[in-house]
Amino acid sequence: MSQHPSVALNPNPIVQALGKPQAEFTREDLVRYVREQGIGMLTLRYDAGDGRLKALHFVINSEEHLQRVRYTTKRNPSRSGPRCVSRPWP
């Protein structure tokens, strides 16, 4: 499988793991990544109307719960998907 040119040097670990640019992420890609990496909390960041960076934190209770998390929450239309996925607390 040939790697997309914008993936090779991208420092984003999700881009590297999925092997495609962030603009091409699907909900299924993100759910699979979260499941495979054992991630227990998502942090979705977005630019608010007041110009500040805001964050929404979701503790993942189940895969069904993860499926219901909306990745379109007030994000900048030029970006795609969550801007940050964080690991569970130790």
GROMACS .gro file of C-alpha atoms in nm:
model
   90
    1MET     CA    1   0.000   0.000   0.000
    2SER     CA    2   0.145   0.335  -0.106
    3GLN     CA    3   0.147   0.607   0.156
    4HIS     CA    4  -0.015   0.943   0.081
    5PRO     CA    5   0.256   1.212   0.027
    6SER     CA    6   0.123   1.435   0.310
    7VAL     CA    7   0.146   1.145   0.558
    8ALA     CA    8   0.513   1.054   0.537
    9LEU     CA    9   0.649   1.343   0.747
   10ASN     CA   10   0.334   1.435   0.939
   11PRO     CA   11   0.404   1.433   1.316
   12ASN     CA   12   0.041   1.353   1.407
   13PRO     CA   13   0.034   0.997   1.550
   14ILE     CA   14  -0.320   0.940   1.424
   15VAL     CA   15  -0.222   1.037   1.070
   16GLN     CA   16   0.073   0.798   1.092
   17ALA     CA   17  -0.136   0.511   1.233
   18LEU     CA   18  -0.418   0.548   0.978
   19GLY     CA   19  -0.184   0.619   0.687
   20LYS     CA   20  -0.394   0.900   0.543
   21PRO     CA   21  -0.428   1.278   0.587
   22GLN     CA   22  -0.655   1.416   0.858
   23ALA     CA   23  -0.900   1.553   0.600
   24GLU     CA   24  -0.976   1.193   0.495
   25PHE     CA   25  -1.049   1.055   0.845
   26THR     CA   26  -1.384   0.885   0.886
   27ARG     CA   27  -1.575   0.816   1.206
   28GLU     CA   28  -1.496   0.447   1.160
   29ASP     CA   29  -1.122   0.525   1.134
   30LEU     CA   30  -1.129   0.719   1.460
   31VAL     CA   31  -1.335   0.456   1.645
   32ARG     CA   32  -1.096   0.184   1.530
   33TYR     CA   33  -0.793   0.391   1.637
   34VAL     CA   34  -0.942   0.459   1.982
   35ARG     CA   35  -1.025   0.089   2.029
   36GLU     CA   36  -0.684  -0.036   1.911
   37GLN     CA   37  -0.488   0.217   2.121
   38GLY     CA   38  -0.697   0.165   2.436
   39ILE     CA   39  -0.781   0.535   2.461
   40GLY     CA   40  -1.018   0.612   2.750
   41MET     CA   41  -1.077   0.985   2.700
   42LEU     CA   42  -1.119   1.214   2.401
   43THR     CA   43  -1.045   1.583   2.405
   44LEU     CA   44  -1.203   1.769   2.114
   45ARG     CA   45  -1.070   2.120   2.065
   46TYR     CA   46  -1.226   2.401   1.867
   47ASP     CA   47  -1.191   2.772   1.806
   48ALA     CA   48  -1.472   2.955   1.986
   49GLY     CA   49  -1.643   3.268   1.862
   50ASP     CA   50  -1.442   3.476   2.110
   51GLY     CA   51  -1.115   3.364   1.947
   52ARG     CA   52  -1.014   3.133   2.230
   53LEU     CA   53  -0.933   2.765   2.198
   54LYS     CA   54  -1.198   2.561   2.382
   55ALA     CA   55  -1.197   2.192   2.472
   56LEU     CA   56  -1.464   1.931   2.530
   57HIS     CA   57  -1.359   1.623   2.727
   58PHE     CA   58  -1.536   1.289   2.684
   59VAL     CA   59  -1.465   0.987   2.903
   60ILE     CA   60  -1.540   0.687   2.683
   61ASN     CA   61  -1.779   0.449   2.858
   62SER     CA   62  -1.831   0.207   2.570
   63GLU     CA   63  -1.786   0.176   2.196
   64GLU     CA   64  -2.153   0.269   2.156
   65HIS     CA   65  -2.088   0.589   2.353
   66LEU     CA   66  -1.785   0.662   2.133
   67GLN     CA   67  -2.000   0.619   1.821
   68ARG     CA   68  -2.237   0.888   1.953
   69VAL     CA   69  -1.965   1.150   2.009
   70ARG     CA   70  -2.003   1.409   1.738
   71TYR     CA   71  -1.679   1.515   1.574
   72THR     CA   72  -1.839   1.823   1.418
   73THR     CA   73  -1.875   2.023   1.741
   74LYS     CA   74  -1.812   2.389   1.650
   75ARG     CA   75  -1.498   2.315   1.459
   76ASN     CA   76  -1.338   2.536   1.200
   77PRO     CA   77  -1.467   2.424   0.857
   78SER     CA   78  -1.110   2.417   0.722
   79ARG     CA   79  -1.024   2.140   0.971
   80SER     CA   80  -1.150   1.787   0.983
   81GLY     CA   81  -1.195   1.558   1.284
   82PRO     CA   82  -1.078   1.608   1.637
   83ARG     CA   83  -0.767   1.817   1.688
   84CYS     CA   84  -0.653   1.611   1.982
   85VAL     CA   85  -0.705   1.259   2.106
   86SER     CA   86  -0.567   1.198   2.451
   87ARG     CA   87  -0.476   0.881   2.638
   88PRO     CA   88  -0.650   0.763   2.956
   89TRP     CA   89  -0.535   0.893   3.291
   90PRO     CA   90  -0.277   0.664   3.455
   0.00000   0.00000   0.00000
